[in-house]
Amino acid sequence: MKLKKYLIMALATATVFSSFQACRPKGASDAVSGNAAEKAYVAPGKYDEFYNFVSGGFSGQLAVYGLPSGRLLRVIPVFSVDPEKGWGYSEETKAMLETSHGNVPWDDSHHVQLSKTDGLYDGKWAFINANNTPRIARIDLTTYRTVEILELPNSAGNHSSPFITENTEYTVAGTRFSVPAEGESGDVPINTYKKNFRGTLSFVSVNKDNGNMDLAFQIETPGVNYDLSRAGKGVSHGWFFFSTYNTEQANTLLEVNASKNDKDFILAVNWKKAEEYLKAGKGKKLTGLKYAHNKYDEKTHTSKSEFKTETVVLTAEELEGLCYYIPCPKSPHGVDVDPTGEYIVGSGKLAALIPVFSFDKIQKAIEEKQFEGDFGGIPVIKYEAALYGEVEKPGLGPLHTEFDGKGNAITSFFVSSELVKWNIKDLKVLDRVPTYYSTGHLMVPGGDTKAPYGKYVVAYNKITKDRFLPTGPELSQSAQIFDISGDKMQLILDFPTIGEPHHAQAIRADEIKDKSLKIYPLEENQHPYVTKGEKEARVERKGNQVHVYLTSIRSHFAPDNIEGIFLGDEIYFHVTNIEQDWDMPHGFAVKGANNGELLVMPGETQTLKWVPDRIGVFPFYCTDFCSALHQEMQGYIRISKPGNNVPLTYSLGTNIPEDSTN
Ligand code: K7E
Ligand code: CUA
């Protein structure tokens, strides 16, 4: 009765804010009080307590902020080209964006996962998903660079990704959109969704030592939309939980047609069982696929792309004990597992309560076959049999839940724009604070580990409206930090973000800051076009290709005058930064290049390709203000008419006027 009333209320609200715009909470302008500024203040020269890794959403990048100051420390280019850093523009990084569709220079990144050992962050890598052209990337947390990108076959809208297991055995990806088979047999009418469209859950193994990813296996399920997922931990280690929507299996006007069922499902997957089935040879090998696997090598400073063609598939409905559905109200978005692994929290976008499931009860229900039937051949556990309890009247439109490490959960509410703290054991609401506005994900440092650090919760908001100075039709999106050390959550800071901040994770700075790389040792540089000293600087012609072996050091390039190059030549500037000093990058740009710049780190080699379009003399220069004589850090390259008799020469400091009267 109550439930029904609240569902109606939630739906009514959803309809009023038909695009899920939120209402403006009361007291929006004066919500900061007391000693708030003190709590977010990190004095100049002092370090933040946490690194906060925040997905860039439709920017395709990963941003790193300090907490609690909200300082932007770095934007790491991942799926989108970044001319500022030459990412996707330098010859060395182009292969990182290779896919089966060709070079894809952009994507939409939602979820960040820090690698874990024993359910705690180990500070080695960050993983992030590409939604649009399904991929998972791995970022090295010593270099803050993307070092690997794996494309996922049989997948579309890689949203419930790249969630990882307790020991980073796997990074796991559920397809948001179910799709028909790849290739010509996928040429089917769209309204045959129920019959021909399938969901795929990809389990990507991660090498413990070097982090290398490999598509270990995929589980194929009936066609639905997979939204989010989380690994079990502790008592539920070995299981994975995926939220689903569109269990109506609609293929048109999903806004209406996929919101009909009172409950959708959480899919519980026993991945240890999947491993047994694979060992027993129950996997089907799928061949004839094409998906890219791109790796960046820190020794050669170069990426390579390789295409794979096979995968092993387990069919969910054919393998007993592999998958179970648990009913969950109402178009669930987040599914989150508490630090013990016992409680699984579902968040229905259109629901006005929060169901909390018990892993123990789920196991009993399976043993006792407490099923209410099946969905596409997979048993559906009875709601009551899996349910620990419901949080009543928490707010409208729960999306995501994190844990504070003190026995409480905090849930974000999109429609009612608030964070709500509740107790995991008695399911009572303890506190609520308004957010500005429409929070998506929220993040407690360590909030998805076995031992959350607590201390803060950050809300990542979808709508900014009047919170910052207006900047035209588009405003920066925003994050808000709340102190949660006391009983009441207290807003201490707003800060703008890059792109759209979806999900984020934070690790204590002292766990990784000393591992941060300062330079690439020049003697270890194995780039095929490295120049290890100015004496080796040179220009070599191979047919119409010209390779310039260029060094940069404060405050000159060697060589700085180049002649004997002709229109029609392709020029490759291989720039080696021979500095061995921290924070001493040099940039490189040449007039008229249809390219990004290069930003070359100490000890590294990067290559800019330039095909001149006209005859003349063209300057090149360092773009990064590196010294008092940075403005002097320049050179010239002369492009001559083919057939003119200009010998190939290059020099530094010797090409002086022959005749002083000139
Ligand atoms: Cu809720 Cu894509 Cu995780 Cu955004 S998702 S909010
Ligand atoms: Cu090198 Cu400026």
XYZ file of C-alpha atoms and ligand atoms in Angstrom:
670
model
C 0.000 0.000 0.000
C 2.650 2.427 1.141
C 4.984 1.171 -1.538
C 2.363 1.720 -4.182
C 1.733 5.266 -3.013
C 5.389 6.093 -3.171
C 5.836 4.540 -6.541
C 2.998 6.654 -7.853
C 4.589 9.702 -6.280
C 7.926 8.878 -7.805
C 6.401 8.384 -11.205
C 4.430 11.598 -10.921
C 7.596 13.468 -10.060
C 9.391 11.792 -12.896
C 6.643 12.895 -15.243
C 6.625 16.477 -14.019
C 10.373 16.656 -14.523
C 9.979 14.768 -17.722
C 13.645 15.023 -18.618
C 14.481 14.283 -14.999
C 15.260 17.864 -14.181
C 15.395 18.273 -10.475
C 13.765 20.763 -8.203
C 15.878 23.431 -6.551
C 16.303 22.492 -2.930
C 15.558 25.000 -0.212
C 18.399 27.040 1.194
C 20.585 26.582 -1.873
C 22.543 29.764 -1.371
C 23.278 29.580 2.318
C 23.977 25.904 2.876
C 27.604 26.442 3.821
C 28.109 27.322 7.419
C 30.551 27.588 10.281
C 34.003 26.176 9.787
C 33.338 24.741 6.319
C 36.072 26.742 4.575
C 38.637 25.559 7.093
C 37.815 21.933 6.378
C 38.358 22.248 2.627
C 41.362 24.542 2.958
C 44.696 23.116 1.936
C 47.329 25.787 2.458
C 49.514 26.822 -0.490
C 52.404 24.377 -0.763
C 50.614 21.717 1.267
C 49.365 18.488 -0.258
C 45.849 17.151 -0.393
C 44.949 14.086 1.601
C 43.407 12.163 -1.304
C 43.826 11.714 -5.026
C 40.349 11.774 -6.565
C 40.114 10.049 -9.967
C 36.991 11.280 -11.733
C 35.647 10.090 -15.063
C 35.367 12.803 -17.686
C 32.067 11.574 -19.141
C 31.680 12.811 -22.688
C 35.175 14.308 -22.617
C 36.484 10.735 -22.773
C 39.269 11.566 -20.326
C 40.132 10.912 -16.695
C 40.598 13.868 -14.353
C 42.644 13.830 -11.162
C 41.671 16.213 -8.362
C 43.046 16.706 -4.878
C 40.654 16.278 -1.966
C 39.527 18.135 0.009
C 40.768 21.182 -1.926
C 39.095 20.264 -5.237
C 42.278 21.319 -7.072
C 42.524 19.939 -10.600
C 45.887 18.158 -10.671
C 45.833 16.549 -14.088
C 43.685 15.538 -17.035
C 44.822 12.156 -18.338
C 43.922 11.627 -21.980
C 42.354 8.210 -22.511
C 39.796 7.712 -25.280
C 39.760 11.207 -26.766
C 42.550 12.874 -28.661
C 44.245 15.658 -26.729
C 46.233 18.062 -28.903
C 47.654 19.675 -25.772
C 49.576 16.524 -24.964
C 49.815 15.179 -28.515
C 47.674 12.181 -27.459
C 46.340 10.603 -30.637
C 48.385 13.080 -32.711
C 51.926 11.859 -32.160
C 52.940 8.856 -34.255
C 53.586 6.951 -31.027
C 50.071 7.292 -29.599
C 47.886 6.915 -32.706
C 47.620 3.131 -32.283
C 46.061 3.576 -28.834
C 42.825 4.804 -30.434
C 42.649 2.010 -33.005
C 39.455 -0.079 -33.035
C 37.738 -2.510 -35.378
C 35.979 0.584 -36.772
C 39.281 2.315 -37.483
C 40.777 5.151 -35.485
C 38.118 6.443 -33.073
C 39.212 9.792 -31.594
C 36.565 10.152 -28.882
C 34.480 8.297 -26.360
C 32.212 8.636 -23.362
C 33.760 7.455 -20.081
C 31.627 6.813 -17.025
C 33.283 4.586 -14.458
C 36.684 4.527 -12.823
C 38.047 1.549 -10.946
C 41.251 1.464 -8.971
C 42.939 -1.920 -8.885
C 42.459 -3.915 -5.693
C 44.231 -6.567 -3.661
C 42.225 -8.274 -0.898
C 39.392 -5.842 -1.530
C 41.549 -2.753 -0.863
C 43.078 -0.327 -3.342
C 46.639 -1.352 -4.207
C 47.504 1.842 -6.088
C 48.781 0.171 -9.259
C 46.294 1.010 -11.998
C 43.067 2.798 -12.804
C 40.592 1.298 -15.252
C 37.962 3.279 -17.151
C 35.239 2.355 -19.644
C 34.364 3.648 -23.099
C 30.638 3.582 -23.519
C 30.168 4.255 -27.191
C 32.691 2.069 -28.951
C 33.059 -0.555 -26.225
C 36.534 -0.479 -24.709
C 38.316 -0.689 -21.361
C 41.454 1.337 -20.699
C 44.152 0.861 -18.084
C 46.104 3.798 -16.703
C 49.438 3.342 -14.948
C 49.470 5.209 -11.636
C 53.225 5.806 -11.730
C 53.148 7.663 -15.068
C 49.488 8.799 -15.090
C 49.354 7.614 -18.650
C 46.972 5.315 -20.514
C 49.007 2.208 -21.265
C 46.423 -0.245 -22.588
C 43.042 -0.202 -24.340
C 41.058 -3.354 -25.106
C 38.017 -3.300 -27.386
C 35.109 -5.590 -26.493
C 33.313 -7.658 -29.151
C 29.595 -8.600 -28.967
C 28.996 -5.463 -26.983
C 27.340 -2.075 -27.444
C 27.164 0.737 -24.943
C 29.795 -0.548 -22.542
C 28.168 1.003 -19.479
C 28.212 -1.488 -16.596
C 31.962 -1.474 -16.839
C 34.877 -1.743 -15.897
C 34.019 -2.996 -12.391
C 36.672 -5.171 -10.848
C 36.812 -8.134 -8.510
C 38.389 -8.243 -5.068
C 41.899 -9.098 -6.280
C 41.581 -7.566 -9.747
C 41.192 -11.074 -11.136
C 38.837 -9.535 -13.678
C 37.618 -6.201 -14.876
C 34.027 -6.880 -15.902
C 31.825 -5.228 -18.517
C 28.123 -5.686 -19.178
C 26.708 -4.436 -22.466
C 24.173 -1.668 -22.008
C 22.460 -2.379 -25.314
C 21.708 -5.942 -26.236
C 22.529 -6.560 -29.870
C 22.238 -9.313 -32.466
C 25.281 -11.365 -33.462
C 28.220 -9.565 -35.079
C 28.641 -9.841 -38.832
C 26.098 -10.673 -41.529
C 23.859 -12.785 -39.304
C 23.214 -9.595 -37.347
C 21.232 -8.198 -40.284
C 17.824 -8.734 -38.636
C 14.695 -6.586 -38.199
C 14.967 -4.449 -35.060
C 11.558 -5.615 -33.839
C 12.903 -9.152 -33.505
C 14.688 -7.961 -30.344
C 13.230 -10.692 -28.134
C 14.337 -13.433 -30.464
C 17.622 -12.182 -31.855
C 19.141 -9.665 -29.460
C 21.449 -10.935 -26.724
C 23.152 -9.450 -23.695
C 26.856 -10.056 -23.157
C 28.887 -9.868 -19.959
C 32.619 -9.723 -20.623
C 35.166 -10.967 -18.086
C 38.552 -9.462 -18.844
C 41.444 -10.976 -16.912
C 44.172 -8.712 -15.534
C 47.750 -9.950 -15.191
C 48.819 -9.497 -11.555
C 52.338 -8.361 -12.402
C 52.089 -6.189 -15.489
C 48.361 -5.449 -15.574
C 47.875 -6.724 -19.116
C 44.242 -7.359 -20.014
C 42.856 -10.290 -21.942
C 39.246 -11.170 -22.787
C 38.996 -14.357 -20.699
C 35.367 -15.244 -21.457
C 31.917 -13.829 -22.107
C 28.531 -14.838 -20.738
C 25.615 -14.560 -23.124
C 22.163 -13.867 -21.674
C 18.650 -12.985 -22.848
C 18.431 -9.483 -24.340
C 17.932 -6.736 -21.747
C 19.815 -3.525 -20.893
C 22.633 -3.905 -18.375
C 23.133 -0.703 -16.444
C 25.656 -1.133 -13.649
C 27.495 -3.847 -11.835
C 29.640 -4.595 -8.826
C 31.730 -7.501 -7.714
C 30.910 -9.383 -4.582
C 33.514 -9.133 -1.853
C 34.271 -10.901 1.413
C 31.449 -13.403 1.866
C 30.186 -12.819 -1.682
C 33.591 -12.968 -3.380
C 33.185 -15.090 -6.511
C 29.871 -13.473 -7.450
C 29.054 -10.467 -9.588
C 25.874 -8.403 -9.588
C 24.456 -6.557 -12.596
C 21.450 -4.263 -12.641
C 19.139 -4.594 -15.629
C 16.359 -2.558 -17.146
C 14.142 -3.028 -20.149
C 13.210 -6.513 -19.008
C 10.115 -5.679 -21.076
C 12.505 -6.285 -24.026
C 11.120 -3.273 -25.821
C 12.842 -1.980 -28.917
C 11.055 1.339 -29.365
C 10.110 4.314 -27.150
C 11.904 2.799 -24.184
C 11.050 5.793 -22.001
C 7.532 4.379 -21.844
C 7.864 0.791 -22.975
C 10.793 -0.093 -20.729
C 9.147 1.438 -17.647
C 6.130 -0.862 -17.531
C 7.332 -3.641 -15.292
C 6.994 -2.982 -11.610
C 10.291 -4.751 -11.129
C 13.306 -5.378 -13.302
C 16.165 -7.576 -12.203
C 19.533 -7.726 -10.596
C 21.446 -10.540 -12.239
C 23.660 -12.512 -9.861
C 26.489 -14.301 -11.638
C 28.622 -16.985 -10.017
C 31.904 -16.345 -11.836
C 33.794 -19.045 -9.941
C 31.228 -21.433 -11.408
C 31.887 -19.908 -14.823
C 35.569 -20.763 -14.392
C 34.592 -24.377 -13.608
C 32.393 -24.572 -16.691
C 35.235 -23.207 -18.813
C 37.618 -25.821 -17.413
C 35.034 -28.480 -18.188
C 34.995 -27.315 -21.805
C 31.477 -25.837 -21.726
C 32.583 -22.640 -23.431
C 31.862 -22.153 -27.135
C 34.619 -20.649 -29.180
C 33.399 -17.776 -31.342
C 35.670 -16.990 -34.275
C 35.676 -14.494 -37.101
C 35.435 -11.516 -34.740
C 37.596 -8.428 -34.902
C 38.562 -6.369 -31.875
C 41.564 -4.213 -31.129
C 44.060 -4.616 -28.317
C 46.350 -1.601 -27.976
C 49.365 -1.356 -25.712
C 51.773 1.434 -24.901
C 55.351 0.381 -24.159
C 57.134 2.672 -21.694
C 60.557 1.513 -22.907
C 60.062 2.223 -26.611
C 57.598 5.066 -25.832
C 55.461 3.641 -28.613
C 52.056 1.972 -28.865
C 51.099 -1.020 -30.948
C 47.701 -2.260 -32.008
C 46.866 -5.897 -32.528
C 43.586 -7.370 -33.755
C 42.047 -10.379 -32.076
C 39.445 -12.639 -33.631
C 38.203 -15.086 -31.014
C 36.377 -15.311 -27.741
C 34.906 -18.056 -25.541
C 31.215 -17.757 -24.703
C 29.176 -19.392 -21.949
C 25.425 -19.446 -22.551
C 23.689 -18.467 -19.305
C 20.443 -20.374 -19.778
C 22.214 -23.628 -20.628
C 24.478 -23.752 -17.575
C 22.844 -24.492 -14.245
C 23.919 -22.475 -11.262
C 25.674 -19.782 -13.304
C 23.075 -16.985 -13.283
C 20.051 -15.992 -11.208
C 17.724 -13.037 -11.501
C 16.526 -11.143 -8.432
C 13.518 -8.825 -8.906
C 14.345 -5.178 -8.149
C 12.003 -2.176 -8.299
C 11.904 -0.165 -10.756
C 14.403 0.301 -13.606
C 17.390 -0.176 -11.304
C 20.469 1.917 -11.983
C 23.139 1.368 -9.324
C 23.808 -1.937 -7.656
C 26.279 -1.610 -4.808
C 27.807 -4.086 -2.382
C 28.585 -3.122 1.221
C 32.093 -3.552 2.725
C 31.287 -6.986 4.176
C 29.870 -8.285 0.893
C 26.670 -9.408 2.616
C 24.363 -6.556 1.563
C 23.542 -5.728 -2.032
C 21.800 -2.414 -2.549
C 19.598 -1.870 -5.618
C 18.600 1.637 -6.709
C 15.553 1.980 -8.942
C 15.583 5.202 -10.951
C 11.810 5.369 -10.645
C 11.552 3.862 -7.182
C 10.814 5.550 -3.876
C 12.405 2.924 -1.684
C 15.732 1.159 -1.616
C 15.756 -2.633 -1.542
C 18.668 -4.247 0.285
C 19.333 -7.873 -0.574
C 21.145 -10.371 1.586
C 23.818 -12.564 0.030
C 23.140 -15.192 2.652
C 19.422 -15.231 1.843
C 20.181 -15.386 -1.875
C 22.281 -18.514 -1.277
C 19.519 -20.098 0.825
C 16.909 -19.219 -1.767
C 18.999 -20.916 -4.434
C 19.492 -24.023 -2.276
C 15.791 -24.235 -1.506
C 14.808 -23.350 -5.060
C 12.660 -20.445 -3.935
C 12.013 -19.320 -7.487
C 9.027 -17.496 -8.917
C 9.616 -18.915 -12.380
C 12.204 -18.057 -14.971
C 13.113 -15.280 -17.388
C 14.398 -16.555 -20.706
C 15.361 -19.844 -19.074
C 17.170 -18.316 -16.069
C 15.625 -18.847 -12.608
C 14.097 -15.796 -10.934
C 14.550 -15.820 -7.152
C 11.491 -14.677 -5.174
C 11.872 -11.024 -4.157
C 11.020 -11.708 -0.523
C 13.402 -14.663 -0.392
C 16.393 -12.523 -1.393
C 15.382 -9.341 0.408
C 17.034 -8.260 3.646
C 14.748 -5.257 3.899
C 13.710 -1.961 2.343
C 14.781 1.553 3.245
C 11.494 3.399 3.404
C 10.901 6.958 2.202
C 14.557 7.655 1.474
C 13.870 10.161 -1.324
C 13.060 10.122 -5.033
C 15.089 8.469 -7.752
C 17.921 6.712 -5.922
C 20.908 6.194 -8.225
C 24.053 5.119 -6.422
C 25.202 4.076 -2.963
C 28.578 4.260 -1.233
C 29.611 3.185 2.259
C 31.246 5.183 5.044
C 32.990 2.318 6.848
C 30.987 2.994 10.017
C 28.049 0.761 9.170
C 26.207 3.345 7.098
C 25.341 3.753 3.471
C 24.922 7.044 1.608
C 22.683 7.107 -1.446
C 22.445 9.792 -4.143
C 19.031 10.947 -5.349
C 18.719 12.422 -8.786
C 15.100 13.549 -8.740
C 14.996 14.948 -5.212
C 18.618 16.273 -5.427
C 20.013 15.048 -2.159
C 22.317 12.653 -0.385
C 20.731 10.422 2.205
C 22.583 8.523 4.894
C 21.027 5.376 6.287
C 22.089 2.538 8.536
C 22.792 -0.770 6.818
C 21.560 -2.937 9.692
C 18.299 -1.280 10.714
C 17.690 0.506 7.378
C 16.713 3.726 9.152
C 17.381 7.066 7.501
C 19.855 9.041 9.631
C 20.550 12.253 7.748
C 19.923 14.017 4.457
C 21.536 17.008 2.738
C 20.471 18.875 -0.403
C 22.799 18.832 -3.419
C 23.007 21.327 -6.291
C 21.628 19.792 -8.472
C 20.605 16.292 -9.484
C 23.396 14.117 -8.231
C 24.462 11.124 -10.280
C 27.264 9.195 -8.673
C 28.620 9.973 -5.249
C 31.929 8.917 -3.794
C 33.282 8.178 -0.347
C 37.071 7.687 -0.464
C 37.520 3.913 -0.504
C 33.722 3.653 -0.502
C 33.551 0.432 -2.515
C 36.389 -1.347 -0.685
C 36.317 -3.667 2.303
C 37.515 -0.769 4.480
C 36.288 2.660 3.350
C 38.437 5.586 4.515
C 35.271 7.630 5.084
C 35.777 11.278 6.081
C 34.186 12.859 2.985
C 31.459 12.188 0.490
C 31.572 13.899 -2.887
C 28.445 14.429 -4.980
C 28.968 14.616 -8.761
C 26.133 16.701 -10.096
C 24.444 16.729 -13.450
C 23.106 20.248 -13.351
C 24.900 23.383 -12.129
C 22.449 26.212 -12.900
C 23.181 29.142 -10.590
C 26.094 27.723 -8.582
C 28.880 29.408 -10.557
C 29.260 32.560 -12.642
C 27.340 32.026 -15.893
C 29.410 31.122 -18.955
C 26.860 31.112 -21.757
C 24.421 28.273 -22.435
C 26.765 25.615 -21.105
C 27.986 25.586 -17.547
C 30.732 23.484 -16.145
C 29.351 20.538 -14.225
C 30.142 20.357 -10.582
C 31.207 18.334 -7.625
C 30.440 19.045 -3.981
C 32.363 17.843 -0.980
C 30.653 17.069 2.301
C 32.406 16.346 5.555
C 30.960 13.121 6.999
C 33.172 12.799 10.055
C 30.293 13.812 12.349
C 26.680 12.651 12.518
C 25.522 15.309 10.088
C 26.840 15.647 6.569
C 28.226 19.152 6.106
C 28.814 20.866 2.739
C 32.331 22.293 2.650
C 33.128 23.004 -1.018
C 31.788 23.222 -4.577
C 34.192 22.793 -7.456
C 33.727 22.661 -11.237
C 34.827 19.596 -13.192
C 35.936 18.746 -16.706
C 33.466 16.962 -18.971
C 30.667 15.239 -17.118
C 31.780 13.706 -13.842
C 30.077 10.362 -13.549
C 31.769 7.940 -11.253
C 34.928 8.473 -9.229
C 37.236 6.845 -6.732
C 39.722 8.290 -4.269
C 42.830 6.828 -2.720
C 44.926 8.220 0.130
C 47.723 10.279 -1.373
C 50.411 8.780 0.842
C 49.672 5.333 -0.640
C 50.770 6.320 -4.143
C 52.450 9.711 -4.225
C 55.990 8.410 -3.708
C 55.605 5.950 -6.580
C 54.990 8.761 -9.051
C 57.596 8.678 -11.824
C 59.805 11.773 -12.164
C 61.700 11.123 -15.407
C 62.169 8.445 -18.035
C 65.831 7.363 -17.764
C 67.415 8.297 -21.087
C 69.707 5.269 -21.055
C 66.612 3.010 -20.976
C 64.979 4.705 -23.957
C 64.549 2.043 -26.663
C 62.623 4.162 -29.135
C 63.795 3.238 -32.641
C 64.345 6.938 -33.433
C 65.870 8.028 -30.129
C 68.665 10.627 -30.093
C 70.605 10.173 -26.873
C 72.799 13.255 -27.203
C 73.289 16.289 -29.410
C 76.204 14.624 -31.163
C 73.781 12.072 -32.572
C 71.302 14.689 -33.773
C 70.908 14.384 -37.555
C 68.576 14.313 -40.545
C 68.231 11.209 -42.710
C 66.421 10.913 -46.011
C 64.735 7.659 -47.101
C 63.099 8.323 -50.455
C 60.590 11.079 -49.817
C 60.583 10.404 -46.076
C 62.781 12.643 -43.997
C 63.591 11.618 -40.416
C 64.765 14.415 -38.162
C 66.565 13.129 -35.061
C 66.023 16.145 -32.867
C 67.034 16.771 -29.257
C 65.621 19.331 -26.900
C 67.250 20.725 -23.772
C 67.119 24.160 -22.135
C 67.087 26.227 -24.323
C 67.683 24.918 -27.824
C 66.895 22.221 -30.331
C 69.633 20.332 -32.160
C 69.722 20.801 -35.080
C 68.026 24.187 -35.405
C 68.571 24.880 -39.124
C 67.479 22.276 -41.664
C 67.698 22.629 -45.450
C 67.430 20.356 -48.455
C 63.822 19.314 -47.888
C 61.386 19.493 -50.792
C 57.683 19.953 -51.285
C 56.250 16.422 -51.476
C 58.448 15.139 -48.671
C 56.985 13.655 -45.497
C 58.848 14.890 -42.472
C 59.040 13.049 -39.172
C 60.361 15.119 -36.280
C 61.538 12.570 -33.694
C 61.995 14.773 -30.664
C 63.965 13.380 -27.722
C 63.901 15.442 -24.573
C 67.396 14.795 -23.186
C 66.726 16.522 -19.868
C 66.871 14.268 -16.809
C 65.151 16.638 -14.467
C 61.652 16.360 -12.950
C 58.924 18.600 -14.406
C 60.991 19.647 -17.438
C 58.930 18.789 -20.514
C 59.640 20.538 -23.806
C 56.999 21.153 -26.417
C 57.321 21.062 -30.182
C 55.239 22.664 -32.928
C 55.893 23.669 -36.530
C 53.991 26.281 -38.518
C 51.131 24.919 -40.603
C 51.262 21.337 -39.323
C 47.838 19.666 -39.461
C 48.530 18.089 -36.136
C 48.653 18.594 -32.372
C 51.780 19.672 -30.599
C 54.196 17.304 -28.933
C 54.781 17.569 -25.222
C 57.852 15.451 -24.576
C 58.754 14.316 -21.065
C 62.367 14.123 -19.854
C 64.037 11.076 -21.405
C 61.191 10.407 -23.820
C 60.981 10.448 -27.626
C 57.835 11.508 -29.495
C 57.241 12.047 -33.193
C 55.332 14.717 -35.085
C 54.570 14.008 -38.724
C 54.418 17.011 -41.025
C 53.664 17.162 -44.733
C 54.426 20.737 -45.829
C 51.910 22.244 -48.239
C 54.067 25.048 -49.613
C 57.555 26.291 -50.334
C 59.319 28.558 -47.865
C 61.048 28.688 -44.522
C 59.073 27.495 -41.517
C 59.872 28.058 -37.879
C 59.468 25.431 -35.220
C 59.563 26.194 -31.521
C 59.170 24.916 -27.973
C 55.642 25.464 -26.673
C 56.291 24.938 -22.959
C 57.885 27.908 -21.163
C 60.882 25.959 -19.910
C 63.515 28.565 -19.042
C 64.371 32.241 -19.148
C 65.449 31.713 -22.762
C 62.425 29.632 -23.721
C 61.465 32.205 -26.329
C 64.863 31.574 -27.946
C 64.125 27.840 -28.181
C 63.361 27.729 -31.908
C 64.597 26.567 -35.289
C 63.937 26.856 -39.042
C 63.246 24.297 -41.716
C 63.469 25.294 -45.385
C 61.126 23.668 -47.890
C 62.404 23.962 -51.460
C 60.945 23.445 -54.887
C 61.551 19.880 -56.119
C 64.427 19.957 -58.631
C 66.155 22.927 -57.032
C 69.659 21.961 -56.159
C 69.617 22.371 -52.370
C 71.824 19.888 -50.518
C 70.597 18.252 -47.306
C 72.179 20.150 -44.412
C 71.450 20.576 -40.748
C 73.329 22.486 -38.152
C 73.389 24.079 -34.762
C 75.283 27.305 -34.182
C 77.377 27.018 -37.355
C 75.057 28.285 -40.049
C 76.217 31.896 -39.734
C 76.029 34.486 -42.485
C 78.907 33.923 -44.946
C 79.236 37.557 -45.737
C 78.903 40.060 -42.912
C 77.715 42.704 -45.371
C 74.696 40.493 -46.264
Cu 24.881 6.789 -12.895
Cu 26.844 6.205 -16.420
Cu 27.337 5.246 -13.581
Cu 26.458 8.539 -14.714
S 26.039 6.488 -14.562
S 25.422 9.107 -12.998
Cu 61.815 24.160 -24.106
Cu 60.482 26.026 -23.851
